[in-house]
PDB file of C-alpha atoms in Angstrom:
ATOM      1  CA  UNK A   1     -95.291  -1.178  37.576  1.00 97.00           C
ATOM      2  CA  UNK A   2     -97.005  -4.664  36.840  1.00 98.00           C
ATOM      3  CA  UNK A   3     -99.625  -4.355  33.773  1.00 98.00           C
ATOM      4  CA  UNK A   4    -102.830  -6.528  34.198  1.00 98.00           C
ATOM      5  CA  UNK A   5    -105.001  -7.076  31.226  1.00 98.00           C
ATOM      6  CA  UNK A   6    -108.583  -7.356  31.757  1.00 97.00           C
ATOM      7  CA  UNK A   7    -110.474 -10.050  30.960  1.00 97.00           C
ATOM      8  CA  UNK A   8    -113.755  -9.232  32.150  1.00 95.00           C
ATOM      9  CA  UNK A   9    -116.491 -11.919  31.865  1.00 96.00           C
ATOM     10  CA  UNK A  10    -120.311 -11.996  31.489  1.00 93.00           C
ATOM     11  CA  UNK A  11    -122.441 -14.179  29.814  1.00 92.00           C
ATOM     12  CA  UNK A  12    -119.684 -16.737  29.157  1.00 93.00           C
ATOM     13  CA  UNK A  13    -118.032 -14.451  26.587  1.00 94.00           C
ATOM     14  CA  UNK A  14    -115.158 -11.696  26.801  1.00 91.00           C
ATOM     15  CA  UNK A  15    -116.938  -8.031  27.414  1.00 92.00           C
ATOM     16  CA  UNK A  16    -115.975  -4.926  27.999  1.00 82.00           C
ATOM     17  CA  UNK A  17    -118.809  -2.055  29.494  1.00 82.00           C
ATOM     18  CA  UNK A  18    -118.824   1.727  29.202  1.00 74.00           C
ATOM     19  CA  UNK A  19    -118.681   3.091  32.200  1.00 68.00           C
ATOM     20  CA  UNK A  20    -119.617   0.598  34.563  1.00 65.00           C
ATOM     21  CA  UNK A  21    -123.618   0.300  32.342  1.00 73.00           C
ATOM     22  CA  UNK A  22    -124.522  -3.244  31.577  1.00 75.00           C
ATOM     23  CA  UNK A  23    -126.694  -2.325  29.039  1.00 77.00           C
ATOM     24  CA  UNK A  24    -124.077  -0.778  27.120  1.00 79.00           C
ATOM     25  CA  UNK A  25    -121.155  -4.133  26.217  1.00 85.00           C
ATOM     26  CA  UNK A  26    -119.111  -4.926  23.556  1.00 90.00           C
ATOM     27  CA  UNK A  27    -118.339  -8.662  23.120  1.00 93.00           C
ATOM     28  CA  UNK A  28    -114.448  -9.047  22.234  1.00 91.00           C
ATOM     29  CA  UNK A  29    -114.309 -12.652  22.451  1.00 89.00           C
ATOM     30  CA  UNK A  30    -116.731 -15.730  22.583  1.00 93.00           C
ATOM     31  CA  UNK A  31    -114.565 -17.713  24.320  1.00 96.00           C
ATOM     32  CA  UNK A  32    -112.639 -15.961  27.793  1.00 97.00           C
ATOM     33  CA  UNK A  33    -110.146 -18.503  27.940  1.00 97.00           C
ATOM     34  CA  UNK A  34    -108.795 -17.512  23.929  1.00 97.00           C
ATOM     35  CA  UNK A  35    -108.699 -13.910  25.049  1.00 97.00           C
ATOM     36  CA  UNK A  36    -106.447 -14.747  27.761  1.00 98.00           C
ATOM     37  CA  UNK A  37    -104.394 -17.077  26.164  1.00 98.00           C
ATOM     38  CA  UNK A  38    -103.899 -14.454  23.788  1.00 97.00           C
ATOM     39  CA  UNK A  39    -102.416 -12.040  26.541  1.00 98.00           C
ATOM     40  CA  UNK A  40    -100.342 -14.941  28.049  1.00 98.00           C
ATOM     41  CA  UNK A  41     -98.724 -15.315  24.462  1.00 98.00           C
ATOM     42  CA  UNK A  42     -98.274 -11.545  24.475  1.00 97.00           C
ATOM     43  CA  UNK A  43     -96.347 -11.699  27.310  1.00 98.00           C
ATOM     44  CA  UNK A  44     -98.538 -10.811  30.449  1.00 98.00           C
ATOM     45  CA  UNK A  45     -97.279 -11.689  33.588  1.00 98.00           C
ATOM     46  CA  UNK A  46    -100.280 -11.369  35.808  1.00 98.00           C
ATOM     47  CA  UNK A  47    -104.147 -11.259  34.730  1.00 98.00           C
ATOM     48  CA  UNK A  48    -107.096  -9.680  35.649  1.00 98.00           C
ATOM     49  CA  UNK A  49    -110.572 -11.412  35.777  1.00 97.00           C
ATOM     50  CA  UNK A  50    -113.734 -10.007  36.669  1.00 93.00           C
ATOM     51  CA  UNK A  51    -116.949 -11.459  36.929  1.00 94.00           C
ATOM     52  CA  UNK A  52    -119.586  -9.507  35.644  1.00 91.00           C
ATOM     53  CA  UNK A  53    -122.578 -11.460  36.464  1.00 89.00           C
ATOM     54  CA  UNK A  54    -121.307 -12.297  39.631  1.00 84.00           C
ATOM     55  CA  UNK A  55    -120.577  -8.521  40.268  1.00 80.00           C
ATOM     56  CA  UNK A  56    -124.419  -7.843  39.623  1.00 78.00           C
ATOM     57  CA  UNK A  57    -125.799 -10.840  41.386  1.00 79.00           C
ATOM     58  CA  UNK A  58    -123.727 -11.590  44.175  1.00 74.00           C
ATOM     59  CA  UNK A  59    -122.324 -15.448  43.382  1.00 74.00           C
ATOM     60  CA  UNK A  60    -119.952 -15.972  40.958  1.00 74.00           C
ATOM     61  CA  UNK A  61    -121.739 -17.173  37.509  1.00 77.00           C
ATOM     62  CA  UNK A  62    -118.383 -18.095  35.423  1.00 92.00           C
ATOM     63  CA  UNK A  63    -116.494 -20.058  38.201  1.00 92.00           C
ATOM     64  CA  UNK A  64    -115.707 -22.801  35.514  1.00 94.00           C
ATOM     65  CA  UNK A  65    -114.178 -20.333  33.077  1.00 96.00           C
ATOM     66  CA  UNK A  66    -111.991 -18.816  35.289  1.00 96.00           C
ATOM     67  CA  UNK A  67    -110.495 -21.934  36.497  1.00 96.00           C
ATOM     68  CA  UNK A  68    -110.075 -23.101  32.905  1.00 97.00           C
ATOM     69  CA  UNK A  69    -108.013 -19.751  32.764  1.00 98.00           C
ATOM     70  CA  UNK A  70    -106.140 -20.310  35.600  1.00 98.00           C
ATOM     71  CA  UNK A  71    -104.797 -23.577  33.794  1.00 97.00           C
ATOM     72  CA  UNK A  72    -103.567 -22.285  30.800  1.00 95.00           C
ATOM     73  CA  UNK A  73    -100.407 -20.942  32.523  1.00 96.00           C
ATOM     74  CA  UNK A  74     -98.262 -20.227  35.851  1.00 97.00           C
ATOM     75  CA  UNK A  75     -99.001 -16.892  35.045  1.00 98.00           C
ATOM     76  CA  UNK A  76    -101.355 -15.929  38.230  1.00 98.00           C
ATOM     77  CA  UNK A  77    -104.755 -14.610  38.133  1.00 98.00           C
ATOM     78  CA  UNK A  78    -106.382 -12.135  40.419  1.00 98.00           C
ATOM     79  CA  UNK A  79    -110.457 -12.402  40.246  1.00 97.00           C
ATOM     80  CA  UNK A  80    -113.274 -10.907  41.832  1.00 94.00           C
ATOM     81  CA  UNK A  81    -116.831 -10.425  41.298  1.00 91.00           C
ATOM     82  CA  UNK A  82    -119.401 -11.920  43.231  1.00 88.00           C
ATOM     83  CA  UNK A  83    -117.353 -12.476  46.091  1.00 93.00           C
ATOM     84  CA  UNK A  84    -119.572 -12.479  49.335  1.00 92.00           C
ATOM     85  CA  UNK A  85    -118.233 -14.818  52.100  1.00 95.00           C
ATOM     86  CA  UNK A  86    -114.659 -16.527  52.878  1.00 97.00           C
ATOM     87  CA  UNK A  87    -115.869 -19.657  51.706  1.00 96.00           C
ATOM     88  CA  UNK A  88    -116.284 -18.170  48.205  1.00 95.00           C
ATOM     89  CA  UNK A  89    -112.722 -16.759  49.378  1.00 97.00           C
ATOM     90  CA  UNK A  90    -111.464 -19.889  49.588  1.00 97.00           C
ATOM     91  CA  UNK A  91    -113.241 -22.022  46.818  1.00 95.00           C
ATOM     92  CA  UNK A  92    -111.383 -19.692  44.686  1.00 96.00           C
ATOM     93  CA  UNK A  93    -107.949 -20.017  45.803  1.00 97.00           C
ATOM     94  CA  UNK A  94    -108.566 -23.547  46.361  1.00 97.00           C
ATOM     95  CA  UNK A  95    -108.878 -23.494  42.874  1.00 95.00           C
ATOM     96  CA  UNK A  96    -105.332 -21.904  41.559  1.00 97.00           C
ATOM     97  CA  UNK A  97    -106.662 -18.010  41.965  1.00 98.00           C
ATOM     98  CA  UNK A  98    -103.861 -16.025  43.575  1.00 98.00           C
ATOM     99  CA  UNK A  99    -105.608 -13.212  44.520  1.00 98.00           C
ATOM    100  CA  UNK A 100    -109.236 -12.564  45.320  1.00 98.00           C
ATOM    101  CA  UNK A 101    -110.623  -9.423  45.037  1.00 97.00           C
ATOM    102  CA  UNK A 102    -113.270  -7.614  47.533  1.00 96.00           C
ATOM    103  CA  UNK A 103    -115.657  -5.504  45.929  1.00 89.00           C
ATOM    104  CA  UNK A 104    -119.358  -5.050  47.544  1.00 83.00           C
ATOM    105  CA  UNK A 105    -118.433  -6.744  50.543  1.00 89.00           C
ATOM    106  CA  UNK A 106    -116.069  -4.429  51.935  1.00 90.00           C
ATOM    107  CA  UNK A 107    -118.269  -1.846  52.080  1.00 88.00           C
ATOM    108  CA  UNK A 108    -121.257  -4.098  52.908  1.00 89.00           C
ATOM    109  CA  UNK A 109    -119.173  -6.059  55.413  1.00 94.00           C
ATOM    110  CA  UNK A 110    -115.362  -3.822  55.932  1.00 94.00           C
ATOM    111  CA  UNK A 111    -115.290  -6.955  58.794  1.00 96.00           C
ATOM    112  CA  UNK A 112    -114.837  -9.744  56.352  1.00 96.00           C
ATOM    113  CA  UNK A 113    -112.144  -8.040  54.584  1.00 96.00           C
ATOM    114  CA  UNK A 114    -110.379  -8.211  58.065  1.00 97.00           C
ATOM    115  CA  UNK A 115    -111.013 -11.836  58.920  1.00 98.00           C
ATOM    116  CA  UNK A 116    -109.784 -12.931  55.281  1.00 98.00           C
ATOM    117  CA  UNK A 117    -106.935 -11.039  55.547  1.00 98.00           C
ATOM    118  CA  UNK A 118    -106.081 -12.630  59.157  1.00 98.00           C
ATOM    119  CA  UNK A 119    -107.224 -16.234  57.189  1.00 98.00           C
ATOM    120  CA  UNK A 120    -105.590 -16.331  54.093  1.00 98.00           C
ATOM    121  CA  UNK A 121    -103.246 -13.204  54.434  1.00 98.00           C
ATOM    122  CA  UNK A 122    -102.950  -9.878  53.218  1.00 98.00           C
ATOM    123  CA  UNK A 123    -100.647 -11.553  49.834  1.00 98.00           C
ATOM    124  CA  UNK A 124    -103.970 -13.447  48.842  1.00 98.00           C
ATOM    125  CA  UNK A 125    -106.548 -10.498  49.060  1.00 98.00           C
ATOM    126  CA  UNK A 126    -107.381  -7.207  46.815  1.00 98.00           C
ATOM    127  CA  UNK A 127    -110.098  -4.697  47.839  1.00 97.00           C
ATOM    128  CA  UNK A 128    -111.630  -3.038  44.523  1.00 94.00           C
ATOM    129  CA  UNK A 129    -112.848   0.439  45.207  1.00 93.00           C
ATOM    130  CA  UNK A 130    -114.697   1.730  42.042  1.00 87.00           C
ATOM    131  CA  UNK A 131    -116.067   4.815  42.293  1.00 87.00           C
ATOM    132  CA  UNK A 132    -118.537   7.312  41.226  1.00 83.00           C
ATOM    133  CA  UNK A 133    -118.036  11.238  42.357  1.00 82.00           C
ATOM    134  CA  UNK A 134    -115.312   9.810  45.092  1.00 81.00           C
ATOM    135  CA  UNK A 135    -117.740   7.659  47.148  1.00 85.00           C
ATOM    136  CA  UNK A 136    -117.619   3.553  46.777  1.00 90.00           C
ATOM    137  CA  UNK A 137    -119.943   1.968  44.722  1.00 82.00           C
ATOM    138  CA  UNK A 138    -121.339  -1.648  44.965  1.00 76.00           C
ATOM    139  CA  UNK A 139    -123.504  -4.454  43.496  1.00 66.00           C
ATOM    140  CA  UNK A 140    -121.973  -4.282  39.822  1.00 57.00           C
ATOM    141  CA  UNK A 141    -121.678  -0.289  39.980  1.00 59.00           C
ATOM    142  CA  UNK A 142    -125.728  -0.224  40.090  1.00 67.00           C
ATOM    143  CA  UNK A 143    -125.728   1.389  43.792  1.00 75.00           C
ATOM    144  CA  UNK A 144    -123.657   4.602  44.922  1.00 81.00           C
ATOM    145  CA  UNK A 145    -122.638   4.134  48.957  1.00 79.00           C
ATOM    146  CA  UNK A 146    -122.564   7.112  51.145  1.00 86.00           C
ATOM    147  CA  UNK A 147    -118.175   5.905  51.753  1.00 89.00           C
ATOM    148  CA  UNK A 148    -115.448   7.888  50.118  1.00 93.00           C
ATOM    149  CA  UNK A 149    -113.170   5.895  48.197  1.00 93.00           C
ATOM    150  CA  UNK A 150    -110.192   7.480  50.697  1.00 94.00           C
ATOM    151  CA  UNK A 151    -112.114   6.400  54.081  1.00 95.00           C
ATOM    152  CA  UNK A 152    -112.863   3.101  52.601  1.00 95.00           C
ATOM    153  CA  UNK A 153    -108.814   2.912  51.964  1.00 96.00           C
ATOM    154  CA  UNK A 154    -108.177   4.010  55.654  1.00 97.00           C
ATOM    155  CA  UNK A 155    -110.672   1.229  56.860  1.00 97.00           C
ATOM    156  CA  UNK A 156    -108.946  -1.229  54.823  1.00 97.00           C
ATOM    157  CA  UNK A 157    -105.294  -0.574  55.787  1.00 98.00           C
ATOM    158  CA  UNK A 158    -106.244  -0.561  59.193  1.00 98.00           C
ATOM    159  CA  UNK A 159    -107.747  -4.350  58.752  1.00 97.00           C
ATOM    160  CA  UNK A 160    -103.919  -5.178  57.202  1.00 98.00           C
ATOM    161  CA  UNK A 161    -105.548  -4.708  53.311  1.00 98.00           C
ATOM    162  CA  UNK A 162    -102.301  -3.719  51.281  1.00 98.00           C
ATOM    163  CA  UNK A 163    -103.210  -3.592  47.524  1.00 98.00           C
ATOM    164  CA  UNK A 164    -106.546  -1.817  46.121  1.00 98.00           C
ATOM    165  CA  UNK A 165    -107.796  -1.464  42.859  1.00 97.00           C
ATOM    166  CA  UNK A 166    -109.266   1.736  42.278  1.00 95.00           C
ATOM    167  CA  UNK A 167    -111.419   2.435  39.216  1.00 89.00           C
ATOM    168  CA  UNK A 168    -112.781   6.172  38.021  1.00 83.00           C
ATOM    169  CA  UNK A 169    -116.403   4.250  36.781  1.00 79.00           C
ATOM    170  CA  UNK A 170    -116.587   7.746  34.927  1.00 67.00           C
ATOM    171  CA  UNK A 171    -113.594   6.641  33.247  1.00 59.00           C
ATOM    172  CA  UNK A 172    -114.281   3.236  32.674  1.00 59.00           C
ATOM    173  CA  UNK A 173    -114.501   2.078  28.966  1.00 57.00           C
ATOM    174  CA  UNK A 174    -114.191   5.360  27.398  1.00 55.00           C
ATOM    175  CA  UNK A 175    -110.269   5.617  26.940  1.00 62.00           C
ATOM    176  CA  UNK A 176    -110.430   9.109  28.447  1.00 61.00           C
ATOM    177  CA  UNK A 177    -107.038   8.800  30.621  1.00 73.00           C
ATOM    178  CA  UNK A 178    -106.871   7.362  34.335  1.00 84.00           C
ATOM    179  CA  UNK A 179    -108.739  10.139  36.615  1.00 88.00           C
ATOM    180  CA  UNK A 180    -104.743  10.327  37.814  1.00 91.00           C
ATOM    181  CA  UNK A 181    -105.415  13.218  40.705  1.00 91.00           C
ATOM    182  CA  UNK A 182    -107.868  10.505  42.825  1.00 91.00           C
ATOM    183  CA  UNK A 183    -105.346   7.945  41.831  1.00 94.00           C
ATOM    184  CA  UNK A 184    -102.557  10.130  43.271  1.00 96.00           C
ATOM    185  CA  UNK A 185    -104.213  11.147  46.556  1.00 95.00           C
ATOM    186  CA  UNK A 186    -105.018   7.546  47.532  1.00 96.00           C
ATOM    187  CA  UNK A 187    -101.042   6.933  46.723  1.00 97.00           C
ATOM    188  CA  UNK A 188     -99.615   9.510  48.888  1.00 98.00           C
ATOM    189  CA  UNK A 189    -102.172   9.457  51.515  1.00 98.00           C
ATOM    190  CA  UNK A 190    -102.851   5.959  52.585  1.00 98.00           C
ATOM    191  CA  UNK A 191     -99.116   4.348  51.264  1.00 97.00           C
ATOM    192  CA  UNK A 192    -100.893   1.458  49.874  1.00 98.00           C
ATOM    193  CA  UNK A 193    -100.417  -0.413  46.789  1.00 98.00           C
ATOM    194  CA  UNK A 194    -102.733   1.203  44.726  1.00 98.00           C
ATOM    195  CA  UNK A 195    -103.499  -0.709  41.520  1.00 98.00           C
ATOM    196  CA  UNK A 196    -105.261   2.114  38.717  1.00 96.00           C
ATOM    197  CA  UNK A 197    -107.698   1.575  36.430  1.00 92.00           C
ATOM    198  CA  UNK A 198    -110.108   2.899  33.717  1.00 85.00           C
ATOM    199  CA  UNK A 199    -109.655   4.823  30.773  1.00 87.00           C
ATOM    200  CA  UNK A 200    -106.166   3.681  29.650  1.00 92.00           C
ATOM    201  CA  UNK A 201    -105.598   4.771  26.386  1.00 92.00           C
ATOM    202  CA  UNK A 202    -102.035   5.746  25.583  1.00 95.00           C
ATOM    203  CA  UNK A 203     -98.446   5.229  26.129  1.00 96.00           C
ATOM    204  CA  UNK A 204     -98.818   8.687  27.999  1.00 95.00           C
ATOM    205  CA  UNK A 205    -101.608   7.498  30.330  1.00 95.00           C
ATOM    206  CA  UNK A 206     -99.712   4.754  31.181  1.00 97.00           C
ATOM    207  CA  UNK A 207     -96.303   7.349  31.769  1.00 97.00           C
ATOM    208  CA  UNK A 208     -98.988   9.492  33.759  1.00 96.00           C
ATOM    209  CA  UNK A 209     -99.875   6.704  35.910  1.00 97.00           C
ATOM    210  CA  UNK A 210     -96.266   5.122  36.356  1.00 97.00           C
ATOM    211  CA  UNK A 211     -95.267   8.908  37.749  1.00 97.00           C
ATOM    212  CA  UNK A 212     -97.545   8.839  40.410  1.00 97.00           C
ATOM    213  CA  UNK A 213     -96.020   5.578  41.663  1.00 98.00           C
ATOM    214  CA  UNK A 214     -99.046   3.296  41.016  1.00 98.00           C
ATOM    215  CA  UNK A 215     -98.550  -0.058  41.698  1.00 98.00           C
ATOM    216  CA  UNK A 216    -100.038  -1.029  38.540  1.00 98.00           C
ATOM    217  CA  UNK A 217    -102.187  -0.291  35.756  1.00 98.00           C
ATOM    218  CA  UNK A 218    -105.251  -3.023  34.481  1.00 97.00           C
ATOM    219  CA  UNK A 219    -105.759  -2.362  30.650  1.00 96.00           C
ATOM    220  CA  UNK A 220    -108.861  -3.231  28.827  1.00 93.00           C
ATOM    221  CA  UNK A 221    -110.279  -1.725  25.916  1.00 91.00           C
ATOM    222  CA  UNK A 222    -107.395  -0.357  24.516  1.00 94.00           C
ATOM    223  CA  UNK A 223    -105.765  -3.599  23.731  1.00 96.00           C
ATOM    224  CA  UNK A 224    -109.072  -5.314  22.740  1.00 95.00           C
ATOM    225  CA  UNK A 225    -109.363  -2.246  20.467  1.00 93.00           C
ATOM    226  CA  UNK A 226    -105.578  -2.461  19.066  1.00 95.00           C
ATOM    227  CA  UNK A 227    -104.720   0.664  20.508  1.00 96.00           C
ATOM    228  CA  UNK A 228    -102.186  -0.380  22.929  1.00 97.00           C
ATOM    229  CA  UNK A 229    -100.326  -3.556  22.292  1.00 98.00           C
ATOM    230  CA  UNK A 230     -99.448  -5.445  25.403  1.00 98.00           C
ATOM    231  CA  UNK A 231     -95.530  -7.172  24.609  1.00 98.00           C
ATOM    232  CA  UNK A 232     -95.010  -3.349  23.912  1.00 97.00           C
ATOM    233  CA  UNK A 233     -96.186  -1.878  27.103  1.00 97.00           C
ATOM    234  CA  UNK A 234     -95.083  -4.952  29.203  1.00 98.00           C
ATOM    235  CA  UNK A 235     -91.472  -3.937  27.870  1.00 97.00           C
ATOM    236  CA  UNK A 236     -91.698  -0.595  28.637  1.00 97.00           C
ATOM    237  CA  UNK A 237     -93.366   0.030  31.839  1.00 97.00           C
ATOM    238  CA  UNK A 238     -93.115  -3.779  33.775  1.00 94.00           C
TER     239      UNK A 238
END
């Protein structure tokens, strides 16, 4: 199961939010490119960046950072946020990113998802499904869609999508356990790679989702918090 820390971005500086509300953020870190040297010292072997401002407002706002990020290290980055067209597809693998990840867009535009698949193939794209009482929502979590989170899967695998992300927003930031029976039915029905996250919080949330054959698990607060510590769990579960 591959562990991805979070390094999640607005403002320039390391945040995390509760629950999706960006109105409610802790800053962890000034500077986004300590934090993740920090977890490439630790011994992560993949990292997770998100965009926050470019989540809300539709272009990405901390391009430079996450390129700076992306050459500390060989170890690869998967980004999203802000992600709206497969020229922003492409500026950011032109630029080192190894996997870009669809959030508003494939609901907005399930098509696109399809043609950047068929571009830059299905290795080099994520779909992030985040959602709030099962259906998708978009535009930095600040609009509920009328898709379920499983017919959103469906429409993905059927464009060649293999790996989502799928986040409990409920869950989000408040290191109340991985909503693991939505994780689980995405698993076993659609037999994608389904990446969970939110809520991590344990060594036993992270057993919980490793026995539901996630793909992998993205971890956030609890490290920036101490709670987990990442050489540990990247011993353990990776």
């Amino acid at each position: 199961m591959q562990i991805y820390p979070a390094v999640d971005i607005k403002n320039g500086k390391c945040v995390r939010l509760k629950q999706g509300n960006f109105d409610d953020v802790t800053i962890y870190e000034q500077n986004p490119v300590k934090a993740a040297q920090n977890w490439i010292a630790q011994g992560a072997t993949y990292l997770h960046i998100v965009d926050l401002d470019g989540a809300k407002q539709g272009h990405s706002e901390n391009e430079n950072i996450i390129a700076d990020i992306v050459k500390l290290s060989d170890v690869p980055v998967q980004t999203g946020g802000g992600v709206r067209s497969l020229e922003d597809i492409e500026r950011k693998l032109s630029k080192g990113v190894a996997r870009v990840i669809l959030g508003t867009v494939a609901v907005k535009q399930p098509e696109l998802a399809q043609k950047a698949v068929q571009k830059f193939g299905a290795d080099s794209i994520v779909v992030g499904i985040d959602a709030k009482n099962g259906n998708v929502a978009v535009a930095g979590w600040e609009e509920v869609s009328n898709v379920s989170a499983l017919e959103l899967c469906f429409t993905m695998k059927e464009y060649g999508v293999k790996t989502i992300i799928y986040t409990d927003i409920a869950k989000d930031g408040m290191m109340s356990g991985v909503n693991v029976e939505s994780t689980k039915e995405l698993i076993q029905k659609t037999g994608m790679n389904i990446i969970a996250s939110g809520g991590i919080s344990s060594m036993q949330d992270l057993e919980n989702v490793k026995n539901i054959n996630a793909h992998g698990v993205i971890v956030g607060k609890a490290l920036y918090q101490g709670v987990l510590d990442l050489k540990c769990i990247v011993d353990k579960f990776q």
